[in-house]
Structures are given as structure tokens and as C-alpha cells.
CSV table of C-alpha atoms in Angstrom, one decimal:
chain,number,residue,atom,x,y,z
A,145,MET,CA,-33.0,-7.1,-2.8
A,146,LEU,CA,-31.4,-4.2,-4.5
A,147,MET,CA,-32.6,-4.7,-8.2
A,148,ALA,CA,-34.4,-7.3,-9.7
A,149,PRO,CA,-32.3,-9.4,-12.1
A,150,PHE,CA,-32.7,-9.4,-15.8
A,151,THR,CA,-34.9,-12.4,-16.9
A,152,VAL,CA,-33.2,-12.1,-20.4
A,153,SER,CA,-30.1,-10.1,-20.8
A,154,PRO,CA,-30.8,-7.8,-23.8
A,155,LEU,CA,-28.2,-7.5,-26.4
A,156,PHE,CA,-28.3,-3.7,-26.5
A,157,LEU,CA,-29.6,-1.4,-23.8
A,158,THR,CA,-31.5,1.1,-25.9
A,159,PHE,CA,-35.2,1.1,-24.4
A,160,SER,CA,-34.5,-2.1,-22.5
A,161,ASP,CA,-35.6,-0.3,-19.1
A,162,VAL,CA,-36.8,2.9,-20.0
A,163,SER,CA,-39.1,3.0,-22.9
A,164,GLU,CA,-40.0,5.9,-25.2
A,165,GLU,CA,-43.6,6.1,-23.3
A,166,ASP,CA,-41.7,6.4,-20.0
A,167,LEU,CA,-39.4,9.2,-21.3
A,168,ALA,CA,-42.5,10.9,-22.6
A,169,ILE,CA,-44.1,10.8,-19.2
A,170,MET,CA,-41.2,12.1,-17.5
A,171,ALA,CA,-40.8,15.0,-20.1
A,172,VAL,CA,-44.2,16.4,-19.0
A,173,ALA,CA,-44.0,15.7,-15.3
A,174,LYS,CA,-44.5,18.6,-13.1
A,175,THR,CA,-42.5,17.5,-10.1
A,176,ARG,CA,-39.3,15.7,-9.2
A,177,ARG,CA,-41.3,13.2,-7.3
A,178,GLU,CA,-43.3,12.1,-10.5
A,179,ILE,CA,-40.0,11.6,-12.3
A,180,LYS,CA,-38.5,9.5,-9.7
A,181,ASN,CA,-41.7,7.4,-9.4
A,182,VAL,CA,-41.4,6.6,-13.1
A,183,LEU,CA,-37.6,5.7,-12.7
A,184,LYS,CA,-38.3,3.6,-9.8
A,185,LYS,CA,-40.8,1.5,-11.7
A,186,CYS,CA,-38.5,1.3,-14.7
A,187,MET,CA,-35.5,0.3,-12.9
A,188,ASN,CA,-37.5,-2.3,-10.9
A,189,ILE,CA,-36.5,-0.9,-7.6
A,190,ASP,CA,-38.6,-3.0,-5.2
A,191,GLN,CA,-36.9,-2.3,-1.9
A,192,SER,CA,-38.9,-1.1,1.1
A,193,PRO,CA,-38.7,2.8,1.9
A,194,GLY,CA,-35.4,3.6,3.4
A,195,PHE,CA,-32.2,5.5,2.8
A,196,ARG,CA,-30.9,2.7,0.5
A,197,THR,CA,-34.0,3.1,-1.8
A,198,GLU,CA,-33.7,6.9,-1.6
A,199,ILE,CA,-30.0,6.8,-2.6
A,200,LEU,CA,-30.8,4.5,-5.5
A,201,VAL,CA,-33.6,6.4,-6.9
A,202,ASP,CA,-31.6,9.8,-6.7
A,203,PHE,CA,-28.9,8.0,-8.4
A,204,HIS,CA,-31.0,7.5,-11.5
A,205,TYR,CA,-32.7,10.8,-11.2
A,206,HIS,CA,-29.5,12.6,-11.4
A,207,ASN,CA,-28.4,10.5,-14.5
A,208,TYR,CA,-31.5,11.5,-16.1
A,209,ALA,CA,-31.3,15.2,-15.2
A,210,PHE,CA,-27.9,15.2,-16.6
A,211,CYS,CA,-29.0,13.8,-19.9
A,212,ILE,CA,-31.8,16.5,-20.1
A,213,SER,CA,-29.1,19.2,-19.5
A,214,ARG,CA,-27.2,17.8,-22.3
A,215,GLN,CA,-30.4,17.9,-24.4
A,216,LEU,CA,-29.9,14.1,-25.5
A,217,CYS,CA,-32.3,12.4,-27.6
A,218,PRO,CA,-34.7,9.7,-26.0
A,219,GLN,CA,-32.6,6.9,-27.6
A,220,LYS,CA,-29.4,8.1,-25.9
A,221,ILE,CA,-31.1,8.9,-22.5
A,222,SER,CA,-32.5,5.5,-22.3
A,223,THR,CA,-29.2,3.9,-23.3
A,224,PHE,CA,-27.2,5.7,-20.7
A,225,LEU,CA,-29.7,5.3,-17.8
A,226,SER,CA,-29.6,1.4,-18.5
A,227,ALA,CA,-25.8,1.5,-18.8
A,228,MET,CA,-25.4,3.2,-15.4
A,229,ARG,CA,-27.8,0.6,-13.7
A,230,VAL,CA,-25.8,-2.2,-15.3
A,231,VAL,CA,-22.5,-0.7,-13.9
A,232,LEU,CA,-24.1,-0.3,-10.4
A,233,LYS,CA,-25.5,-3.7,-10.5
A,234,GLU,CA,-22.4,-5.5,-11.5
A,235,SER,CA,-20.1,-3.6,-9.1
A,236,ILE,CA,-22.3,-4.6,-6.1
A,237,SER,CA,-23.0,-8.1,-7.2
A,238,GLN,CA,-19.4,-8.9,-8.1
A,239,ARG,CA,-17.8,-6.6,-5.7
A,240,LEU,CA,-15.8,-4.9,-8.5
A,241,THR,CA,-12.9,-2.5,-7.8
A,242,VAL,CA,-13.3,1.0,-9.2
A,243,ASP,CA,-11.3,0.2,-12.2
A,244,GLY,CA,-13.3,-2.9,-12.8
A,245,ALA,CA,-16.6,-0.9,-12.7
A,246,PHE,CA,-15.2,1.7,-15.0
A,247,ASP,CA,-14.4,-1.0,-17.6
A,248,VAL,CA,-17.9,-2.1,-17.5
A,249,LEU,CA,-19.1,1.3,-18.2
A,250,LYS,CA,-16.6,1.8,-21.0
A,251,GLU,CA,-17.6,-1.4,-22.5
A,252,CYS,CA,-21.3,-0.6,-22.4
A,253,LEU,CA,-20.7,2.9,-24.1
A,254,LEU,CA,-18.3,1.6,-26.8
A,255,LYS,CA,-20.8,-1.2,-27.6
A,256,HIS,CA,-23.3,1.6,-28.4
A,257,GLY,CA,-21.0,3.9,-30.0
A,258,VAL,CA,-20.2,2.3,-33.3
A,259,GLU,CA,-22.7,1.1,-35.9
A,260,ARG,CA,-21.5,-2.4,-36.6
A,261,PRO,CA,-24.4,-4.8,-36.2
A,262,PRO,CA,-24.7,-7.3,-34.9
A,263,HIS,CA,-21.9,-6.5,-32.5
A,264,SER,CA,-22.6,-2.9,-31.8
A,265,VAL,CA,-25.0,0.0,-32.6
A,266,GLY,CA,-24.2,3.6,-33.2
A,267,VAL,CA,-26.2,5.4,-30.4
A,268,PHE,CA,-23.4,7.7,-29.1
A,269,PRO,CA,-20.9,9.6,-31.2
A,270,PHE,CA,-17.4,9.8,-29.9
A,271,GLU,CA,-17.9,13.2,-28.3
A,272,ASP,CA,-21.0,12.0,-26.3
A,273,VAL,CA,-18.8,9.0,-25.0
A,274,LYS,CA,-16.2,11.4,-23.6
A,275,VAL,CA,-18.8,13.6,-22.0
A,276,LEU,CA,-20.7,10.6,-20.5
A,277,LEU,CA,-17.5,9.1,-19.1
A,278,GLU,CA,-16.4,12.3,-17.6
A,279,TYR,CA,-19.9,12.8,-16.0
A,280,ALA,CA,-19.6,9.2,-14.5
A,281,HIS,CA,-16.0,9.9,-13.1
A,282,GLN,CA,-17.3,13.0,-11.5
A,283,THR,CA,-20.2,11.3,-9.8
A,284,LEU,CA,-20.4,7.6,-9.5
A,285,PHE,CA,-16.7,6.9,-9.5
A,286,ARG,CA,-15.8,9.9,-7.2
A,287,HIS,CA,-18.2,8.3,-4.6
A,288,TYR,CA,-17.8,4.7,-5.4
A,289,ARG,CA,-16.6,3.6,-2.0
A,290,LEU,CA,-19.8,5.2,-0.4
A,291,TYR,CA,-22.0,3.2,-2.9
A,292,MET,CA,-20.1,0.1,-2.1
A,293,TYR,CA,-20.5,0.7,1.6
A,294,VAL,CA,-24.2,1.3,1.4
A,295,TYR,CA,-25.0,-1.6,-0.7
A,296,SER,CA,-22.7,-4.1,0.8
A,297,PRO,CA,-24.2,-6.7,3.0
A,298,GLN,CA,-24.1,-5.6,6.7
A,299,SER,CA,-23.4,-8.1,9.5
A,300,ASP,CA,-24.3,-7.1,13.2
A,301,LEU,CA,-22.1,-8.9,15.9
A,302,ASP,CA,-23.7,-9.3,19.4
A,303,PHE,CA,-21.6,-10.5,22.2
A,304,TRP,CA,-21.5,-10.4,25.9
A,305,VAL,CA,-19.3,-11.6,28.8
A,306,ALA,CA,-20.5,-14.5,31.1
A,307,ASN,CA,-19.2,-15.2,34.4
A,308,ALA,CA,-17.4,-18.5,34.2
A,309,ASP,CA,-16.3,-20.6,37.1
A,310,VAL,CA,-12.5,-20.7,36.8
A,311,CYS,CA,-9.9,-21.5,39.3
A,312,CYS,CA,-7.7,-18.7,40.8
A,313,PRO,CA,-4.3,-18.3,39.3
A,314,LEU,CA,-1.5,-19.7,41.0
A,315,PRO,CA,0.7,-17.3,42.9
A,316,LEU,CA,4.1,-16.5,41.4
A,317,PRO,CA,7.1,-18.3,43.2
A,318,ARG,CA,9.2,-16.0,45.4
A,319,LEU,CA,12.5,-15.1,43.9
A,320,PRO,CA,15.7,-15.4,46.0
A,321,PRO,CA,17.3,-12.2,47.1
A,322,LEU,CA,20.1,-10.7,45.3
A,323,LEU,CA,23.3,-10.6,47.2
A,324,SER,CA,26.3,-8.1,46.7
A,325,GLU,CA,28.9,-10.9,46.6
A,326,ASP,CA,27.2,-12.4,43.5
A,327,ALA,CA,27.8,-9.1,41.5
A,328,VAL,CA,30.3,-9.5,38.7
A,329,ASP,CA,32.2,-6.8,36.7
A,330,PRO,CA,30.3,-6.5,33.3
A,331,GLN,CA,33.6,-5.9,31.4
A,332,THR,CA,34.7,-9.3,32.5
A,333,VAL,CA,31.6,-11.1,30.9
A,334,PRO,CA,32.5,-12.2,27.3
A,335,GLU,CA,29.0,-11.9,26.1
A,336,LEU,CA,29.2,-8.2,27.0
A,337,ALA,CA,32.5,-7.4,25.4
A,338,VAL,CA,30.8,-5.8,22.5
A,339,TYR,CA,29.5,-2.9,24.8
A,340,PHE,CA,33.2,-2.3,26.1
A,341,PRO,CA,35.5,-1.6,23.4
A,342,PRO,CA,39.2,-1.7,24.2
A,343,SER,CA,40.6,1.6,25.4
A,344,PRO,CA,43.0,3.4,22.9
A,345,VAL,CA,46.8,3.0,23.4
A,346,PRO,CA,47.8,6.1,25.4
A,347,SER,CA,50.2,8.3,23.4
A,348,GLU,CA,53.4,9.7,25.0
A,349,SER,CA,52.9,12.1,27.7
A,350,PRO,CA,53.5,15.7,27.2
A,351,LEU,CA,56.4,15.5,29.6
A,352,VAL,CA,58.1,12.8,27.6
A,353,GLN,CA,57.5,14.8,24.3
A,354,GLU,CA,59.0,17.9,26.0
A,355,LEU,CA,62.2,16.0,27.2
A,356,ALA,CA,62.6,14.6,23.8
A,357,ALA,CA,62.4,18.1,22.3
A,358,ARG,CA,65.2,19.3,24.7
A,359,VAL,CA,67.8,16.8,23.3
A,360,PRO,CA,70.2,18.7,21.0
A,361,ALA,CA,70.6,17.5,17.4
A,362,GLU,CA,74.3,16.7,17.9
A,363,ASP,CA,73.5,14.5,20.8
A,364,SER,CA,70.8,12.6,18.8
A,365,ALA,CA,73.6,11.9,16.1
A,366,VAL,CA,76.1,10.7,18.6
A,367,ILE,CA,73.5,8.4,20.0
A,368,LYS,CA,72.5,7.1,16.8
A,369,ARG,CA,76.2,6.4,15.7
A,370,LYS,CA,76.9,4.4,19.0
A,371,ILE,CA,73.7,2.5,18.4
A,372,GLU,CA,74.9,1.5,14.8
A,373,GLU,CA,78.5,0.6,16.0
A,374,GLY,CA,77.0,-1.6,18.8
A,375,THR,CA,74.7,-3.4,16.3
A,376,LYS,CA,77.5,-4.0,13.8
A,377,ALA,CA,79.7,-5.5,16.6
A,378,LEU,CA,77.0,-7.9,17.6
A,379,MET,CA,76.4,-9.0,14.1
A,380,GLU,CA,80.1,-9.7,13.6
A,381,LYS,CA,80.4,-11.7,16.7
A,382,PHE,CA,77.3,-13.7,15.8
A,383,GLU,CA,78.6,-14.5,12.2
A,384,MET,CA,82.0,-15.5,13.8
A,385,LYS,CA,80.2,-18.0,16.1
A,386,LEU,CA,78.3,-19.4,13.0
A,387,ASN,CA,81.4,-19.9,11.2
A,388,GLU,CA,83.2,-21.8,14.0
A,389,GLN,CA,80.0,-23.8,14.3
A,390,ASP,CA,80.1,-24.8,10.5
A,391,ALA,CA,83.7,-25.7,10.8
A,392,ARG,CA,83.0,-28.1,13.7
A,393,PHE,CA,80.2,-29.7,11.7
A,394,ALA,CA,82.4,-30.2,8.7
A,395,ALA,CA,85.2,-31.7,10.7
A,396,ALA,CA,82.7,-34.1,12.3
A,397,LEU,CA,81.3,-35.1,9.0
A,398,SER,CA,84.8,-35.9,7.5
A,399,LYS,CA,85.8,-38.5,10.1
């Protein structure tokens, strides 16, 4: 397993994993390996040797090295190391998104940022909280997907192809040949009418336009007058016939 679960969840994280004695031992350690061995014991890393164990130990070591570079006191170092452990543990066990993991860290730091017992304790001032959140953003959360990939359960799938006794597929039926007399004009098919828009109405040919332009203006006036006179005569004749028809109807009704 990745990390042994808490038997009893502590209310506050100060000296819950890394004690003052452990910090004193790491302060006088001569090599990086000695510091990592102490952190491995404090964080209950009981995995067999491998790249997952090395990544986890390096994770805690770099957190410790950052605290030393900021010259934090033992109380702050222990609290921050445990907070980062809680964030990674909760992220892996609950499959949190990066936003969810950030909320866990923020809650841990704020819980240790205000002296208000029994709800919170004042371990980190506001400036330290900002610095620690920025560090976590540049380290854990920048490579968050890599951590989730490394510590996610892996499943190996083995498959093989077996020769099964199956019948041969039936041959496809032969299609009848296409004959030329069966061809149709696509423009006569109603379903294809959308692909053949109607041809535009042809305009007058240039020859007709040229002949019309040659007609003198006075001839056009004469033609227009004759058309009007003929139309007037037809209307008078038509009206006369209507009057005669009305007279016959009136005479028939009076009998």
C-alpha cells in the first residue's frame, strides 16, 4: 500500500507525523539518504523498493528542503510536511481533481493559520500561508497528473487470438448487368430536380434589340396611336353588345 492510514485522525497536524526528535535528527544528518530514511519512517512508507517508493520519499524530502531554505521553525516544518502528506493521500484515495486537492491543502493551512482553539491554531502567519501555497502550486500541482498516474491502480490486459471453427461466408449474389436501354435522363427524375435548377428566361437577342433601336421615334408614336384607337373601338363595340343584351333581358322580364 502507498501509505498506512491514520489509526486516529489528529485534530491538528503539528508533530503528528514528524516529531521534534525526528527534526533534530534530520538537522544533524550528514547525507541526503539519512534524511530520507527518517522521513520514510515518519511518513509510514512501507512499500517495497521501487520507483513509486523513490518518488514518494523524494516528494517529502523536497518539502523538507524547502522548509529549511525558508528557515521555518520545527513546528511549522512538521505541520507543513503532514499537510502535504494529507493532500497526496486524499488525492490518491478519493481520486480528487487538482482543484479538489488544492482545497484540501488550503483547508489544512488555514486550520493552522488562526489562533482560535479548539477550531484552529496559529502555526502559520498569513505570509507563510501564501508562500507555502505558491510552493505547492509550483511543485505538486504543476505535476499533479503525473502523481495521479503513478499512484493510480494499474490493470494489465492480456488477450490472444484463437482459431475458431467457423463456416465460410456465403458468396455474394451476382448482380444483373446494366443495359443501355434502362438509362434515364436524370433531369426527368423528380427526386433529382433540386440538382437541375430551371434555366433562366432568355433575354431578347442582340438582333431584336438592334432592330428595335432602328425604328424612328415618329413611327413609334404612330404605332402607339393606332393601337390605342383600335383598343377604343373594340371597347365601344363590346359595350354596345352588353347594352343590347341588357335590353333583351329587361324585355323578357317585363312579359
